[in-house]
Each structure stands twice: as structure tokens, then as C-alpha cells.
């Protein structure tokens, strides 16, 4: 499970790097999220127990860094991201047969959709705790913008992670022989 450890290290490094990437002014201060793309690649290239371990690690790191307590109110509690990452990673793992056949398009699109789902759930949780649900253009861009960026970033990230999976001899990485119909 060398590749699993590599993904854990990359998840940690990406989480740290995300703090140093400035928000995009032209996209209403939307941020770039790298961790979901790594987790969702792991969801299609690891066995299910390892997928859940990676989802737990990524969710715990997100919760540890974004838990918000204002006065005596908890706005974002620890544990919600773990559950959310687990559900989304399980969905991506369920799409693994496409990955095995060499079809990554759905996973690239789903990486963007799931990244936006993480941000939407975070926004809804804060709105629910504050007692008002108010969507502005800026809020929508900060939810949908990172999903679009993740969707565009996913093919290159998946290619790089697929290459690393080959270097570590990940046994769950499909070989070109396992999906010949994709190249006919």
C-alpha cells in the first residue's frame, strides 16, 4: 500500500498548499481546492477500505482547519467533512468500473461536482446555524468556481497520480491490457 501512503502525504501537502494559493479576484475570491481531486483519484484507484481511510484523513484535516466556533456557538463542527468525504468517495468508488475500462471523463466531471458539493454543504451548514439562507452572486461563484477549477485540473492531476500509481506498482491501477476496447 505504498500508493496509499503517497496519497496521504500528497493530501497533507495539498491541504497546506491551499492556504498559500491566493483567492481568485476575477472569480469573486473563489479558492482553488486540490485535496478533493487527490481524494477522488484515490477513490477510483484504491480498495474500498483504503478509500475510506483516505476520506477520513482528508475530512479530518478539513475539519481541523475549518472548525468555527463563535462565542458559544459551533458553526462548523468536527466530523461533518469526514462523513461528506466518505459518501462522495464511495460514490466515486462505485464508478470505478469506468476507470478500469480507461474512461476518466466521468470522474473528472464528478471531481468538480463533488468539490462544489463539499463547499455547498459547508455554506448551508453555516447558513443554517446563523438562521438565514442568503445566496449572492459571490457565494455562488465561491461554491461553483472551485468545482469548475477542479474539473479542469482533474485530467492533469489524474494523469500525474496515475503515473505515481505505476511507479509504486499499485495493484489496483488498471493496465492497458485490462481495457483494450477503449483503444479499438
PDB file of C-alpha atoms in Angstrom:
ATOM      1  CA  UNK A   1       0.000   0.000   0.000  1.00  0.00           C
ATOM      2  CA  UNK A   2       2.805   2.360  -0.870  1.00  0.00           C
ATOM      3  CA  UNK A   3       0.486   4.335  -3.127  1.00  0.00           C
ATOM      4  CA  UNK A   4      -1.974   4.816  -0.245  1.00  0.00           C
ATOM      5  CA  UNK A   5       0.817   6.377   1.835  1.00  0.00           C
ATOM      6  CA  UNK A   6       1.818   8.545  -1.131  1.00  0.00           C
ATOM      7  CA  UNK A   7      -1.768   9.789  -1.406  1.00  0.00           C
ATOM      8  CA  UNK A   8      -1.864  10.554   2.334  1.00  0.00           C
ATOM      9  CA  UNK A   9       1.323  12.605   2.033  1.00  0.00           C
ATOM     10  CA  UNK A  10       0.053  14.402  -1.078  1.00  0.00           C
ATOM     11  CA  UNK A  11      -3.256  15.135   0.674  1.00  0.00           C
ATOM     12  CA  UNK A  12      -1.403  16.691   3.600  1.00  0.00           C
ATOM     13  CA  UNK A  13       0.870  18.738   1.329  1.00  0.00           C
ATOM     14  CA  UNK A  14      -2.049  19.864  -0.832  1.00  0.00           C
ATOM     15  CA  UNK A  15      -4.028  20.943   2.239  1.00  0.00           C
ATOM     16  CA  UNK A  16      -1.099  23.083   3.358  1.00  0.00           C
ATOM     17  CA  UNK A  17      -0.517  24.440  -0.165  1.00  0.00           C
ATOM     18  CA  UNK A  18      -4.157  25.517  -0.460  1.00  0.00           C
ATOM     19  CA  UNK A  19      -3.574  28.104   2.278  1.00  0.00           C
ATOM     20  CA  UNK A  20      -0.794  29.731   0.273  1.00  0.00           C
ATOM     21  CA  UNK A  21      -2.713  29.909  -3.011  1.00  0.00           C
ATOM     22  CA  UNK A  22      -4.411  33.297  -3.093  1.00  0.00           C
ATOM     23  CA  UNK A  23      -8.125  33.549  -3.888  1.00  0.00           C
ATOM     24  CA  UNK A  24      -9.003  34.404  -7.474  1.00  0.00           C
ATOM     25  CA  UNK A  25     -10.179  38.020  -7.598  1.00  0.00           C
ATOM     26  CA  UNK A  26     -11.760  37.617 -11.041  1.00  0.00           C
ATOM     27  CA  UNK A  27     -13.905  34.770  -9.682  1.00  0.00           C
ATOM     28  CA  UNK A  28     -15.277  36.657  -6.662  1.00  0.00           C
ATOM     29  CA  UNK A  29     -12.483  35.378  -4.401  1.00  0.00           C
ATOM     30  CA  UNK A  30     -13.104  31.698  -5.150  1.00  0.00           C
ATOM     31  CA  UNK A  31     -10.329  29.425  -3.946  1.00  0.00           C
ATOM     32  CA  UNK A  32      -8.509  26.536  -5.585  1.00  0.00           C
ATOM     33  CA  UNK A  33      -9.032  23.171  -3.877  1.00  0.00           C
ATOM     34  CA  UNK A  34      -6.554  20.398  -4.660  1.00  0.00           C
ATOM     35  CA  UNK A  35      -7.352  17.877  -1.908  1.00  0.00           C
ATOM     36  CA  UNK A  36     -10.722  16.722  -3.309  1.00  0.00           C
ATOM     37  CA  UNK A  37      -9.118  15.864  -6.653  1.00  0.00           C
ATOM     38  CA  UNK A  38      -6.494  13.727  -4.891  1.00  0.00           C
ATOM     39  CA  UNK A  39      -9.097  12.005  -2.722  1.00  0.00           C
ATOM     40  CA  UNK A  40     -11.358  11.291  -5.683  1.00  0.00           C
ATOM     41  CA  UNK A  41      -8.485   9.798  -7.682  1.00  0.00           C
ATOM     42  CA  UNK A  42      -7.739   7.613  -4.651  1.00  0.00           C
ATOM     43  CA  UNK A  43     -11.410   6.604  -4.625  1.00  0.00           C
ATOM     44  CA  UNK A  44     -11.059   5.027  -8.023  1.00  0.00           C
ATOM     45  CA  UNK A  45      -7.572   3.558  -7.656  1.00  0.00           C
ATOM     46  CA  UNK A  46      -7.616   2.068  -4.140  1.00  0.00           C
ATOM     47  CA  UNK A  47      -9.585  -0.741  -2.495  1.00  0.00           C
ATOM     48  CA  UNK A  48     -12.659   0.404  -0.578  1.00  0.00           C
ATOM     49  CA  UNK A  49     -11.162   0.224   2.968  1.00  0.00           C
ATOM     50  CA  UNK A  50      -8.224   2.388   1.839  1.00  0.00           C
ATOM     51  CA  UNK A  51     -10.666   4.794   0.178  1.00  0.00           C
ATOM     52  CA  UNK A  52     -12.472   5.217   3.491  1.00  0.00           C
ATOM     53  CA  UNK A  53      -9.139   5.748   5.263  1.00  0.00           C
ATOM     54  CA  UNK A  54      -8.154   8.445   2.778  1.00  0.00           C
ATOM     55  CA  UNK A  55     -11.592  10.073   3.077  1.00  0.00           C
ATOM     56  CA  UNK A  56     -11.292  10.038   6.883  1.00  0.00           C
ATOM     57  CA  UNK A  57      -7.852  11.654   6.728  1.00  0.00           C
ATOM     58  CA  UNK A  58      -8.902  14.369   4.253  1.00  0.00           C
ATOM     59  CA  UNK A  59     -12.144  15.064   6.126  1.00  0.00           C
ATOM     60  CA  UNK A  60     -10.381  15.241   9.474  1.00  0.00           C
ATOM     61  CA  UNK A  61      -7.794  17.668   8.095  1.00  0.00           C
ATOM     62  CA  UNK A  62     -10.514  19.868   6.587  1.00  0.00           C
ATOM     63  CA  UNK A  63     -12.460  19.828   9.854  1.00  0.00           C
ATOM     64  CA  UNK A  64      -9.373  20.595  11.915  1.00  0.00           C
ATOM     65  CA  UNK A  65      -8.597  23.594   9.738  1.00  0.00           C
ATOM     66  CA  UNK A  66     -12.121  24.960   9.244  1.00  0.00           C
ATOM     67  CA  UNK A  67     -13.922  24.256  12.525  1.00  0.00           C
ATOM     68  CA  UNK A  68     -15.578  27.512  13.513  1.00  0.00           C
ATOM     69  CA  UNK A  69     -16.719  28.466  16.966  1.00  0.00           C
ATOM     70  CA  UNK A  70     -18.185  31.924  17.518  1.00  0.00           C
ATOM     71  CA  UNK A  71     -18.795  32.644  21.174  1.00  0.00           C
ATOM     72  CA  UNK A  72     -20.678  29.637  22.481  1.00  0.00           C
ATOM     73  CA  UNK A  73     -21.989  28.579  19.031  1.00  0.00           C
ATOM     74  CA  UNK A  74     -20.362  25.987  16.818  1.00  0.00           C
ATOM     75  CA  UNK A  75     -20.886  26.889  13.164  1.00  0.00           C
ATOM     76  CA  UNK A  76     -18.874  24.126  11.528  1.00  0.00           C
ATOM     77  CA  UNK A  77     -18.358  21.136  13.765  1.00  0.00           C
ATOM     78  CA  UNK A  78     -15.703  18.471  13.587  1.00  0.00           C
ATOM     79  CA  UNK A  79     -16.855  15.308  11.863  1.00  0.00           C
ATOM     80  CA  UNK A  80     -19.133  16.583   9.108  1.00  0.00           C
ATOM     81  CA  UNK A  81     -16.370  16.670   6.463  1.00  0.00           C
ATOM     82  CA  UNK A  82     -15.334  13.114   7.274  1.00  0.00           C
ATOM     83  CA  UNK A  83     -18.848  11.885   6.581  1.00  0.00           C
ATOM     84  CA  UNK A  84     -19.182  14.019   3.458  1.00  0.00           C
ATOM     85  CA  UNK A  85     -15.839  12.872   2.023  1.00  0.00           C
ATOM     86  CA  UNK A  86     -16.762   9.251   2.816  1.00  0.00           C
ATOM     87  CA  UNK A  87     -20.087   9.490   0.974  1.00  0.00           C
ATOM     88  CA  UNK A  88     -18.631  11.287  -2.058  1.00  0.00           C
ATOM     89  CA  UNK A  89     -15.600   8.964  -2.217  1.00  0.00           C
ATOM     90  CA  UNK A  90     -17.927   5.941  -2.032  1.00  0.00           C
ATOM     91  CA  UNK A  91     -19.889   7.318  -4.985  1.00  0.00           C
ATOM     92  CA  UNK A  92     -16.662   7.812  -6.940  1.00  0.00           C
ATOM     93  CA  UNK A  93     -15.524   4.312  -5.975  1.00  0.00           C
ATOM     94  CA  UNK A  94     -18.808   2.993  -7.319  1.00  0.00           C
ATOM     95  CA  UNK A  95     -17.865   4.477 -10.695  1.00  0.00           C
ATOM     96  CA  UNK A  96     -14.594   2.535 -10.647  1.00  0.00           C
ATOM     97  CA  UNK A  97     -15.612   0.142 -13.494  1.00  0.00           C
ATOM     98  CA  UNK A  98     -15.405   3.107 -15.875  1.00  0.00           C
ATOM     99  CA  UNK A  99     -11.906   3.869 -14.599  1.00  0.00           C
ATOM    100  CA  UNK A 100     -10.855   0.255 -15.113  1.00  0.00           C
ATOM    101  CA  UNK A 101     -12.001   0.495 -18.751  1.00  0.00           C
ATOM    102  CA  UNK A 102      -9.917   3.653 -19.197  1.00  0.00           C
ATOM    103  CA  UNK A 103     -12.838   6.096 -19.110  1.00  0.00           C
ATOM    104  CA  UNK A 104     -11.858   9.024 -16.878  1.00  0.00           C
ATOM    105  CA  UNK A 105     -14.225  11.655 -18.240  1.00  0.00           C
ATOM    106  CA  UNK A 106     -16.992  10.965 -15.751  1.00  0.00           C
ATOM    107  CA  UNK A 107     -14.516  11.053 -12.857  1.00  0.00           C
ATOM    108  CA  UNK A 108     -13.118  14.401 -13.986  1.00  0.00           C
ATOM    109  CA  UNK A 109     -16.610  15.891 -14.155  1.00  0.00           C
ATOM    110  CA  UNK A 110     -17.596  14.289 -10.845  1.00  0.00           C
ATOM    111  CA  UNK A 111     -14.474  15.716  -9.187  1.00  0.00           C
ATOM    112  CA  UNK A 112     -15.765  19.184  -9.971  1.00  0.00           C
ATOM    113  CA  UNK A 113     -19.320  18.372  -8.931  1.00  0.00           C
ATOM    114  CA  UNK A 114     -18.180  16.788  -5.655  1.00  0.00           C
ATOM    115  CA  UNK A 115     -15.820  19.679  -4.878  1.00  0.00           C
ATOM    116  CA  UNK A 116     -18.740  22.090  -5.267  1.00  0.00           C
ATOM    117  CA  UNK A 117     -20.897  19.756  -3.146  1.00  0.00           C
ATOM    118  CA  UNK A 118     -18.374  19.981  -0.311  1.00  0.00           C
ATOM    119  CA  UNK A 119     -18.427  23.778  -0.450  1.00  0.00           C
ATOM    120  CA  UNK A 120     -22.215  23.942  -0.801  1.00  0.00           C
ATOM    121  CA  UNK A 121     -22.693  21.760   2.268  1.00  0.00           C
ATOM    122  CA  UNK A 122     -20.256  23.927   4.227  1.00  0.00           C
ATOM    123  CA  UNK A 123     -22.136  27.073   3.173  1.00  0.00           C
ATOM    124  CA  UNK A 124     -25.506  25.508   4.015  1.00  0.00           C
ATOM    125  CA  UNK A 125     -24.251  24.430   7.431  1.00  0.00           C
ATOM    126  CA  UNK A 126     -23.061  27.943   8.255  1.00  0.00           C
ATOM    127  CA  UNK A 127     -26.291  29.471   6.913  1.00  0.00           C
ATOM    128  CA  UNK A 128     -28.415  27.029   8.901  1.00  0.00           C
ATOM    129  CA  UNK A 129     -26.520  27.768  12.112  1.00  0.00           C
ATOM    130  CA  UNK A 130     -26.848  31.517  11.565  1.00  0.00           C
ATOM    131  CA  UNK A 131     -30.553  31.194  10.798  1.00  0.00           C
ATOM    132  CA  UNK A 132     -30.528  32.799   7.366  1.00  0.00           C
ATOM    133  CA  UNK A 133     -30.128  31.327   3.932  1.00  0.00           C
ATOM    134  CA  UNK A 134     -28.946  34.002   1.530  1.00  0.00           C
ATOM    135  CA  UNK A 135     -27.234  33.280  -1.789  1.00  0.00           C
ATOM    136  CA  UNK A 136     -25.432  36.099  -3.530  1.00  0.00           C
ATOM    137  CA  UNK A 137     -23.545  36.063  -6.806  1.00  0.00           C
ATOM    138  CA  UNK A 138     -20.312  35.951  -4.793  1.00  0.00           C
ATOM    139  CA  UNK A 139     -21.494  32.957  -2.773  1.00  0.00           C
ATOM    140  CA  UNK A 140     -22.433  31.052  -5.922  1.00  0.00           C
ATOM    141  CA  UNK A 141     -19.050  31.784  -7.508  1.00  0.00           C
ATOM    142  CA  UNK A 142     -17.258  30.661  -4.347  1.00  0.00           C
ATOM    143  CA  UNK A 143     -19.209  27.387  -4.460  1.00  0.00           C
ATOM    144  CA  UNK A 144     -19.295  26.654  -8.193  1.00  0.00           C
ATOM    145  CA  UNK A 145     -15.981  28.287  -9.187  1.00  0.00           C
ATOM    146  CA  UNK A 146     -13.742  25.825  -7.301  1.00  0.00           C
ATOM    147  CA  UNK A 147     -15.751  22.956  -8.806  1.00  0.00           C
ATOM    148  CA  UNK A 148     -15.081  24.265 -12.305  1.00  0.00           C
ATOM    149  CA  UNK A 149     -11.394  24.671 -11.485  1.00  0.00           C
ATOM    150  CA  UNK A 150     -11.262  21.131 -10.030  1.00  0.00           C
ATOM    151  CA  UNK A 151     -12.947  19.794 -13.156  1.00  0.00           C
ATOM    152  CA  UNK A 152     -10.366  21.499 -15.374  1.00  0.00           C
ATOM    153  CA  UNK A 153      -7.475  20.479 -13.113  1.00  0.00           C
ATOM    154  CA  UNK A 154      -8.590  16.833 -12.779  1.00  0.00           C
ATOM    155  CA  UNK A 155      -7.270  15.405 -16.077  1.00  0.00           C
ATOM    156  CA  UNK A 156      -3.717  16.605 -15.457  1.00  0.00           C
ATOM    157  CA  UNK A 157      -3.855  15.655 -11.774  1.00  0.00           C
ATOM    158  CA  UNK A 158      -5.283  12.217 -12.607  1.00  0.00           C
ATOM    159  CA  UNK A 159      -2.579  11.648 -15.210  1.00  0.00           C
ATOM    160  CA  UNK A 160       0.144  12.582 -12.690  1.00  0.00           C
ATOM    161  CA  UNK A 161      -1.383  10.415  -9.939  1.00  0.00           C
ATOM    162  CA  UNK A 162      -1.837   7.554 -12.402  1.00  0.00           C
ATOM    163  CA  UNK A 163       1.857   7.848 -13.226  1.00  0.00           C
ATOM    164  CA  UNK A 164       2.721   7.750  -9.494  1.00  0.00           C
ATOM    165  CA  UNK A 165       0.474   4.706  -9.080  1.00  0.00           C
ATOM    166  CA  UNK A 166       2.501   2.994 -11.791  1.00  0.00           C
ATOM    167  CA  UNK A 167       5.790   3.913 -10.118  1.00  0.00           C
ATOM    168  CA  UNK A 168       4.607   2.451  -6.815  1.00  0.00           C
ATOM    169  CA  UNK A 169       3.230  -0.633  -8.573  1.00  0.00           C
ATOM    170  CA  UNK A 170      -0.274  -0.062  -7.230  1.00  0.00           C
ATOM    171  CA  UNK A 171      -2.052  -3.380  -7.877  1.00  0.00           C
ATOM    172  CA  UNK A 172      -5.420  -1.607  -8.273  1.00  0.00           C
ATOM    173  CA  UNK A 173      -4.195   0.516 -11.173  1.00  0.00           C
ATOM    174  CA  UNK A 174      -5.640  -0.774 -14.436  1.00  0.00           C
ATOM    175  CA  UNK A 175      -3.150  -1.802 -17.085  1.00  0.00           C
ATOM    176  CA  UNK A 176      -3.736  -1.049 -20.743  1.00  0.00           C
ATOM    177  CA  UNK A 177      -4.382  -4.782 -21.272  1.00  0.00           C
ATOM    178  CA  UNK A 178      -7.426  -4.663 -18.984  1.00  0.00           C
ATOM    179  CA  UNK A 179      -9.316  -2.219 -21.219  1.00  0.00           C
ATOM    180  CA  UNK A 180      -8.449  -2.949 -24.847  1.00  0.00           C
ATOM    181  CA  UNK A 181     -11.912  -1.930 -26.082  1.00  0.00           C
ATOM    182  CA  UNK A 182     -11.122   1.667 -25.141  1.00  0.00           C
ATOM    183  CA  UNK A 183      -8.343   1.754 -27.737  1.00  0.00           C
ATOM    184  CA  UNK A 184     -10.034  -0.079 -30.616  1.00  0.00           C
TER     185      UNK A 184
END
